[in-house]
PDB file of C-alpha atoms and ligand atoms in Angstrom:
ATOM      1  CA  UNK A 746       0.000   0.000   0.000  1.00  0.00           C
ATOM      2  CA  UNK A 747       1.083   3.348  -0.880  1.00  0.00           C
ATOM      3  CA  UNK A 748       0.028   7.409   0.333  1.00  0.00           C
ATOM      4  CA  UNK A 749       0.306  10.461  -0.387  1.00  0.00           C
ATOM      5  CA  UNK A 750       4.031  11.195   0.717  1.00  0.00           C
ATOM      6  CA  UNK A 751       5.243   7.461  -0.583  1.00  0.00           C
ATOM      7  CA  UNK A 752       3.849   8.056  -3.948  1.00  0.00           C
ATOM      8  CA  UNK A 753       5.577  11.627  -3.680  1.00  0.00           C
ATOM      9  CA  UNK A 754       8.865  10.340  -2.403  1.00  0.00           C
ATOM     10  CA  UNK A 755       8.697   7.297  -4.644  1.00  0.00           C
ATOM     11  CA  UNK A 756       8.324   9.557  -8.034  1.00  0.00           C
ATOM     12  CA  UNK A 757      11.469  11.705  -6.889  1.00  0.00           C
ATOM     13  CA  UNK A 758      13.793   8.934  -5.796  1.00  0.00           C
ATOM     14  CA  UNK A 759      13.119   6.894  -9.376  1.00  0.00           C
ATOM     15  CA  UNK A 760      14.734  10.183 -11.179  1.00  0.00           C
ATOM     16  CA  UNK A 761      17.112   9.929  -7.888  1.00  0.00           C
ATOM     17  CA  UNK A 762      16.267  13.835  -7.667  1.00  0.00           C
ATOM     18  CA  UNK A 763      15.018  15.854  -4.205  1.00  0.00           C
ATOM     19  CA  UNK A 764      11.340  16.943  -4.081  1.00  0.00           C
ATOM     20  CA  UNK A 765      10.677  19.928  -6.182  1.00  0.00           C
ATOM     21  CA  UNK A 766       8.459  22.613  -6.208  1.00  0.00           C
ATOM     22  CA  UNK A 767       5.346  20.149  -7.389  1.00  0.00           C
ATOM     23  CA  UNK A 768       6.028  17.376  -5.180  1.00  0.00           C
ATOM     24  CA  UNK A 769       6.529  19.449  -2.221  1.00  0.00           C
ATOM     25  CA  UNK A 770       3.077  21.387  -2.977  1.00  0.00           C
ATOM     26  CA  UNK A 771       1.476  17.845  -3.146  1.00  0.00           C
ATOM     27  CA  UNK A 772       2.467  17.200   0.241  1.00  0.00           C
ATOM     28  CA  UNK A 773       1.611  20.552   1.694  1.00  0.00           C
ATOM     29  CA  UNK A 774      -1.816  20.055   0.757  1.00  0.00           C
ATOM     30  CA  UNK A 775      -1.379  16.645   2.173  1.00  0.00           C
ATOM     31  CA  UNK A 776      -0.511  17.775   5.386  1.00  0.00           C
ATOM     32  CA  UNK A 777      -3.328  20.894   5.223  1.00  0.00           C
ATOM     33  CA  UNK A 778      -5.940  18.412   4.627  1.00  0.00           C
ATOM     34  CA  UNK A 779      -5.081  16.172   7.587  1.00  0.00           C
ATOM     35  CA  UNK A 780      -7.623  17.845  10.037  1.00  0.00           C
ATOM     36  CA  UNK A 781     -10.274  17.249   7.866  1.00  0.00           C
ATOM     37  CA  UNK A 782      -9.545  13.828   6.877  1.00  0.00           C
ATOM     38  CA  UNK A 783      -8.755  12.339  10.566  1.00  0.00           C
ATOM     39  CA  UNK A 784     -11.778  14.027  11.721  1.00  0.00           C
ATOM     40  CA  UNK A 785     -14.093  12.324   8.968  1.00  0.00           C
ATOM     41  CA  UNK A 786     -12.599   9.190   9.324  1.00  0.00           C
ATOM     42  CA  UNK A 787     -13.798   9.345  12.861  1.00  0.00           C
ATOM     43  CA  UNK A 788     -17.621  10.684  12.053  1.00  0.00           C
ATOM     44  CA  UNK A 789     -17.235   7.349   9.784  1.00  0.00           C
ATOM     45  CA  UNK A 790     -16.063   5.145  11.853  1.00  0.00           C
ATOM     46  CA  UNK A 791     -18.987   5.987  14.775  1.00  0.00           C
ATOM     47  CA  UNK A 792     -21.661   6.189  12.473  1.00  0.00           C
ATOM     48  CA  UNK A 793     -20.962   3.290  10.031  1.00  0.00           C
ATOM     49  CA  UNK A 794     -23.542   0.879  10.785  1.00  0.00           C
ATOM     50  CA  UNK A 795     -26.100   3.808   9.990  1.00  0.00           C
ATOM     51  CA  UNK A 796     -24.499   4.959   6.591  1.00  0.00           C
ATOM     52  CA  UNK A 797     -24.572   1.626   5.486  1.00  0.00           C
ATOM     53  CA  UNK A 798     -28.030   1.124   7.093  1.00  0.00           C
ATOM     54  CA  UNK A 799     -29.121   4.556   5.123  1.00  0.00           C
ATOM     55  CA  UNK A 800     -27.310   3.707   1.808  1.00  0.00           C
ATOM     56  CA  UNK A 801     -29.073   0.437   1.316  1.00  0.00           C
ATOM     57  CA  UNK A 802     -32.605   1.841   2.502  1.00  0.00           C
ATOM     58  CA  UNK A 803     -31.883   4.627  -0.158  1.00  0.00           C
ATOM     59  CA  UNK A 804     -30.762   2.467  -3.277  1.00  0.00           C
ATOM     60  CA  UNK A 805     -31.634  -1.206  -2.733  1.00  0.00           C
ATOM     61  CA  UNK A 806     -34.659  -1.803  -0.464  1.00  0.00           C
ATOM     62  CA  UNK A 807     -37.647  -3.001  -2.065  1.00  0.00           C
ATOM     63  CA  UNK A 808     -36.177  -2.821  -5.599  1.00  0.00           C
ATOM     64  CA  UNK A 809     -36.217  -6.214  -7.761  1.00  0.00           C
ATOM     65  CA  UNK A 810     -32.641  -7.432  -6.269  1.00  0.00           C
ATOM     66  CA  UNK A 811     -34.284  -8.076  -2.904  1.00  0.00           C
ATOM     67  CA  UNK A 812     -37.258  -9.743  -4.286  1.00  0.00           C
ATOM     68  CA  UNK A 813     -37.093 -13.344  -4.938  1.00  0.00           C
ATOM     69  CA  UNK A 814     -34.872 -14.129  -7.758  1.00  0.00           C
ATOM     70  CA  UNK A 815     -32.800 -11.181  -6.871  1.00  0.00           C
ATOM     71  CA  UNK A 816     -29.280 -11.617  -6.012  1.00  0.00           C
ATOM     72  CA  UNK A 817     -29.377 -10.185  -2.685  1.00  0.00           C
ATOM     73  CA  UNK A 818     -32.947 -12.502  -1.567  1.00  0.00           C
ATOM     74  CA  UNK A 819     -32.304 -14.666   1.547  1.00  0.00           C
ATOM     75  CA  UNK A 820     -30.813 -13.928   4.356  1.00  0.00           C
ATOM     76  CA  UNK A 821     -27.942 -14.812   3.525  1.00  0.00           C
ATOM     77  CA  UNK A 822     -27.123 -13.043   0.122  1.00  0.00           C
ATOM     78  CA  UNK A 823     -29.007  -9.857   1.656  1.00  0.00           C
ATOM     79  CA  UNK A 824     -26.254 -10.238   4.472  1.00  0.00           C
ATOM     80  CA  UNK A 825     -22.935 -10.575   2.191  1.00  0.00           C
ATOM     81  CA  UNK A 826     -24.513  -7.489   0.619  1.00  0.00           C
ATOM     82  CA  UNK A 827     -24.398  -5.546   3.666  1.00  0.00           C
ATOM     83  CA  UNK A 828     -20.875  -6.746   4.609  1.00  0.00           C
ATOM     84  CA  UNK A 829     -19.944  -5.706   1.336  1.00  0.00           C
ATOM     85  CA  UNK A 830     -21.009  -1.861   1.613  1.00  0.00           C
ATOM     86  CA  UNK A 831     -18.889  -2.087   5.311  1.00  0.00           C
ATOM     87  CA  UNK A 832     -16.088  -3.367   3.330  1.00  0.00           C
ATOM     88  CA  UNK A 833     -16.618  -0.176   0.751  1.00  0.00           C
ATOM     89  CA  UNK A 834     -16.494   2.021   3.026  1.00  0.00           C
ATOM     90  CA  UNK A 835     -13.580   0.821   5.460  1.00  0.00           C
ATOM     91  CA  UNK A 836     -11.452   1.034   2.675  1.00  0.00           C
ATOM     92  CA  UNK A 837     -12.774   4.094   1.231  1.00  0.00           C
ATOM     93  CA  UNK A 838     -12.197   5.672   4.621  1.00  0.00           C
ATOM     94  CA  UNK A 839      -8.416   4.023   4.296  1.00  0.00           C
ATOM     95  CA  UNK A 840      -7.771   5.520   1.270  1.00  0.00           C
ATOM     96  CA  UNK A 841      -9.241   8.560   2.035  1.00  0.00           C
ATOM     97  CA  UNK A 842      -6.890   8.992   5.458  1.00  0.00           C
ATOM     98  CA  UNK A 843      -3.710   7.705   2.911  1.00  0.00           C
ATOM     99  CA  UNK A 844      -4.678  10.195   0.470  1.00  0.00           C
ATOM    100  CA  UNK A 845      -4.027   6.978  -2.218  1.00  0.00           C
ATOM    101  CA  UNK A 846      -5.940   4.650  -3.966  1.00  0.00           C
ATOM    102  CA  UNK A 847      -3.932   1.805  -3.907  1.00  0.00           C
ATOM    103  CA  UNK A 848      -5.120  -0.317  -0.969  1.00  0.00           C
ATOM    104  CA  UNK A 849      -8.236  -0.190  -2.865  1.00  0.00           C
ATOM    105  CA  UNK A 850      -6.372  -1.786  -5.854  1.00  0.00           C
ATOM    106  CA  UNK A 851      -4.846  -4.275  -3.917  1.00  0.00           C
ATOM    107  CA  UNK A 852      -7.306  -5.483  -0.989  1.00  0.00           C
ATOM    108  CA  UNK A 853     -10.647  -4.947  -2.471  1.00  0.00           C
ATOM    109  CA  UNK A 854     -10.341  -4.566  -6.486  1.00  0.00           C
ATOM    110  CA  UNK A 855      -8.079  -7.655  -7.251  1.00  0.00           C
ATOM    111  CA  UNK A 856     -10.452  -9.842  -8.593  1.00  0.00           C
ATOM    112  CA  UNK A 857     -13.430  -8.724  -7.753  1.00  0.00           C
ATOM    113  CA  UNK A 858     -15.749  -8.183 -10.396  1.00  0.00           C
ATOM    114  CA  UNK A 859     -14.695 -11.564 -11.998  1.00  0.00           C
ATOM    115  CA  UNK A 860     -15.851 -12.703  -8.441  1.00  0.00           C
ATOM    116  CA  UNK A 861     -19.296 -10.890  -8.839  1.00  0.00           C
ATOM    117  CA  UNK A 862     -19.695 -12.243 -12.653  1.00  0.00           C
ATOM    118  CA  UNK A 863     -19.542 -15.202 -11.385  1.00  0.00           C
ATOM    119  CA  UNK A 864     -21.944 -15.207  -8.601  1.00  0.00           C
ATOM    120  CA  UNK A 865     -24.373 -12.933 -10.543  1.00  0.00           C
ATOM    121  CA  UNK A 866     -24.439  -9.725  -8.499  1.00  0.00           C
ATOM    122  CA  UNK A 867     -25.285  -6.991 -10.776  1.00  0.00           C
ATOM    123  CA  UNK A 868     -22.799  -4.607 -10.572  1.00  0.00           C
ATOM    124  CA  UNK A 869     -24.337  -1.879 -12.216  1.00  0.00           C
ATOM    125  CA  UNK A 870     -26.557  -2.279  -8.884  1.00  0.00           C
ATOM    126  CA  UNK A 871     -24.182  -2.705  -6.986  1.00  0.00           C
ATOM    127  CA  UNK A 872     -22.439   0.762  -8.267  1.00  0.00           C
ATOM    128  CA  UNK A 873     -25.713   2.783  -7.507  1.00  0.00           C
ATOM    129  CA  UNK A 874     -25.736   1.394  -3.850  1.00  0.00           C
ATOM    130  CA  UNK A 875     -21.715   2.760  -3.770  1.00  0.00           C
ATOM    131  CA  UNK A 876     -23.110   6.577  -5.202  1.00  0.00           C
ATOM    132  CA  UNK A 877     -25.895   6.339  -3.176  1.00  0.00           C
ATOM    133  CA  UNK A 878     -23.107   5.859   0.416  1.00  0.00           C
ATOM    134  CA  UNK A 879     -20.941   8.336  -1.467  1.00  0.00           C
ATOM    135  CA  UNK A 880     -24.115  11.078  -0.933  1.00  0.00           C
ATOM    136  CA  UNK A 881     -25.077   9.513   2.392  1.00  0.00           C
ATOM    137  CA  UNK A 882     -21.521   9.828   3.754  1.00  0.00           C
ATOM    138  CA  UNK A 883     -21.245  13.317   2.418  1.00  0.00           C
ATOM    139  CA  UNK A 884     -24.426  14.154   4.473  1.00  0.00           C
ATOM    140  CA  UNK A 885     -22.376  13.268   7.556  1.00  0.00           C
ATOM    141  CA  UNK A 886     -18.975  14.708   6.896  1.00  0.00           C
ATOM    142  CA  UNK A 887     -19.531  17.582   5.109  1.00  0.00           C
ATOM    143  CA  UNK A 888     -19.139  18.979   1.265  1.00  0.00           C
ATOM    144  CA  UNK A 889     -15.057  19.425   1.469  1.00  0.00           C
ATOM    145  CA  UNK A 890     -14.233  15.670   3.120  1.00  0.00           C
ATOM    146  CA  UNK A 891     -17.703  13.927   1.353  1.00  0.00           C
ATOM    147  CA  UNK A 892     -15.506  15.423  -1.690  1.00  0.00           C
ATOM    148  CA  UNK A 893     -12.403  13.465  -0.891  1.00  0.00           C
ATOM    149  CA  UNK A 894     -13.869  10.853   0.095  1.00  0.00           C
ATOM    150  CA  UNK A 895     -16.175  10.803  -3.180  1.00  0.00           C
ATOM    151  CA  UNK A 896     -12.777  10.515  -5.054  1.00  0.00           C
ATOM    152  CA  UNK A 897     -11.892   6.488  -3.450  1.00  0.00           C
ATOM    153  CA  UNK A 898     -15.588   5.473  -3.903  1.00  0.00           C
ATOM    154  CA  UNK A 899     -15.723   6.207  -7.420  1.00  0.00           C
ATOM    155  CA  UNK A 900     -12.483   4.726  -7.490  1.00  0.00           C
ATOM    156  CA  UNK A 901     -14.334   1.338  -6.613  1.00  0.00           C
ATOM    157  CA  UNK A 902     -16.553   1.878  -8.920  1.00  0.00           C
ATOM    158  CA  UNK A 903     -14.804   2.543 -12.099  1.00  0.00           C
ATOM    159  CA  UNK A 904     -12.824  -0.462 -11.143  1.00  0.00           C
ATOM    160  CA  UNK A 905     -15.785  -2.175 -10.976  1.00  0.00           C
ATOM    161  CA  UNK A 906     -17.636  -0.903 -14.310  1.00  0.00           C
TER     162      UNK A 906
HETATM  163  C1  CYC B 494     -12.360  -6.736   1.671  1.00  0.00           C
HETATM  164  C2  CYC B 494     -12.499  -7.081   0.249  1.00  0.00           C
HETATM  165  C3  CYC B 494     -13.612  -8.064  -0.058  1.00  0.00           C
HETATM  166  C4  CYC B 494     -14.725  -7.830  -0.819  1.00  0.00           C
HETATM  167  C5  CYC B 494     -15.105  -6.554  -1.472  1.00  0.00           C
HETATM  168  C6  CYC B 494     -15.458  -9.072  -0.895  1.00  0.00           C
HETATM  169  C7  CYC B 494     -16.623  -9.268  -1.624  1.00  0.00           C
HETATM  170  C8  CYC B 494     -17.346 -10.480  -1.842  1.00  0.00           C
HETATM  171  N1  CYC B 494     -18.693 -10.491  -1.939  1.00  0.00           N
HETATM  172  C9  CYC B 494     -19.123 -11.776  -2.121  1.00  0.00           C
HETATM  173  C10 CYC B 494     -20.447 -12.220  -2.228  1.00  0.00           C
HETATM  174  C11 CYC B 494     -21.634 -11.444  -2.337  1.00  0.00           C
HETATM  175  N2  CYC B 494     -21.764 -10.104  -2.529  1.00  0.00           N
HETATM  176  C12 CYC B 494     -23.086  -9.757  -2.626  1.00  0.00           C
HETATM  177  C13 CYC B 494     -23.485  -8.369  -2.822  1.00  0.00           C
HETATM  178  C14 CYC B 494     -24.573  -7.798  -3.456  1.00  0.00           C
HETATM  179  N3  CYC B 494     -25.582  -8.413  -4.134  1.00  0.00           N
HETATM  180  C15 CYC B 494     -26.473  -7.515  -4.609  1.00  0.00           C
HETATM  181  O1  CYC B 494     -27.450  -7.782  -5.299  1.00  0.00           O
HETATM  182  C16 CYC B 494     -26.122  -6.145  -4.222  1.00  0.00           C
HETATM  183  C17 CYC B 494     -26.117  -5.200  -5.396  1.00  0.00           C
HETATM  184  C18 CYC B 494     -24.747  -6.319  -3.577  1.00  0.00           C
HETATM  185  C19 CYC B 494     -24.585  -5.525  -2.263  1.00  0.00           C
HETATM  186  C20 CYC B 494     -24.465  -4.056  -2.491  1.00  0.00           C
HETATM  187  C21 CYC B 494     -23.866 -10.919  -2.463  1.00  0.00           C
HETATM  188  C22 CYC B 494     -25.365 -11.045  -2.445  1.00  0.00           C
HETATM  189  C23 CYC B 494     -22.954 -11.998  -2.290  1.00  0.00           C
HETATM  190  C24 CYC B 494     -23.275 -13.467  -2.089  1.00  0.00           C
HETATM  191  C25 CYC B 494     -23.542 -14.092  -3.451  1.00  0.00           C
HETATM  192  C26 CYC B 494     -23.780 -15.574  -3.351  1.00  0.00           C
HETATM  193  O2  CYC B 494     -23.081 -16.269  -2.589  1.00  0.00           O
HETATM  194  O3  CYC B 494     -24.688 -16.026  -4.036  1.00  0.00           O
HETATM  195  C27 CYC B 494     -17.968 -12.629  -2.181  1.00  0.00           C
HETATM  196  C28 CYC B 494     -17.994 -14.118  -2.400  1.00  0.00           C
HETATM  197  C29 CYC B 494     -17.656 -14.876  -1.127  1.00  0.00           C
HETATM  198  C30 CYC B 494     -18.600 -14.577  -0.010  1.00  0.00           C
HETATM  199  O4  CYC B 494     -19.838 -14.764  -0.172  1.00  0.00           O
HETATM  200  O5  CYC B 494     -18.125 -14.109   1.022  1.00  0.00           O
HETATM  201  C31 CYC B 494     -16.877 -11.806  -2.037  1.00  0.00           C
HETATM  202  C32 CYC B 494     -15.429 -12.254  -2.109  1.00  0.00           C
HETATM  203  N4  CYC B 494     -14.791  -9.990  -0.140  1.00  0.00           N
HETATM  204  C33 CYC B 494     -13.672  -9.433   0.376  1.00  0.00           C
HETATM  205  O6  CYC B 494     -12.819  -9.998   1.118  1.00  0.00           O
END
């Protein structure tokens, strides 16, 4: 897994160069944003069992997926579904606090959607339950960190799509 100031660091060390002017404005915004992302990683973590909760009510509930026939009917489908959103947004909120996308890449996008082809669940589904967290968690933290963190959910998505 990478962040913000390994991804910097990393890109000046392969040209074997210090930072420059670029790289070190990266990671002043970096370090200006921390605040804001510590402090809505914390209104995440205490609240995620309700953005989930709201998410789901907002984009799945009582559409044809939860009906018999749909891939998230019985219990125990309509369970892995729910586990799934929590696993969204941990990471997201990972990513978000690293500033970098590529724990999402490597714990949670590596092989996924051949996973979900193969067990039917319908992606384009399950993408609209993802927007529908992204405005959800937004709601709770606020336009500036809903924004950053509306950057590692689409993320997921397009890796998804
Ligand atoms: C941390 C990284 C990680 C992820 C992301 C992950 C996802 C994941 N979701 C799965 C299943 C599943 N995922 C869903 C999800 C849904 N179905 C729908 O219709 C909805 C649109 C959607 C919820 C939003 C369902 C229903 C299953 C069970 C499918 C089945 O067994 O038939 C499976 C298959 C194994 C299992 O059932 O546990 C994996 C690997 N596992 C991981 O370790």
């Amino acid at each position: 897994m990478q962040d913000a100031i390994t991804a910097v660091i990393n890109a000046s060390d392969v040209q074997g160069k210090y930072l420059d002017g670029s790289a070190m404005d990266k990671l002043k915004g970096y370090f200006q944003s921390g605040q804001l992302r510590v402090r809505a990683a914390t209104a995440i973590s205490a609240n995620a069992p309700t953005i989930v909760k709201e998410a789901v009510a907002k984009s799945l509930l009582y559409s044809d997926v939860t009906r018999p026939g749909g891939n998230m009917y019985t219990t125990r489908r309509y369970a892995a579904c729910i586990r799934d959103m929590d696993y969204f947004l941990r990471y997201a909120t990972y990513a978000m606090l690293a500033g970098d996308p590529s724990i999402l890449d490597e714990r949670v996008l590596n092989g996924l959607k051949e996973t979900y082809n193969s067990l039917g669940v319908p992606i384009g589904t399950l993408v609209s339950a993802i927007q529908a967290m992204k405005e959800v968690t937004a709601g709770l933290v606020g336009s500036d960190a809903g924004k950053e963190m509306g950057v590692y959910f689409d993320y997921i998505c397009s890796g998804l799509s």
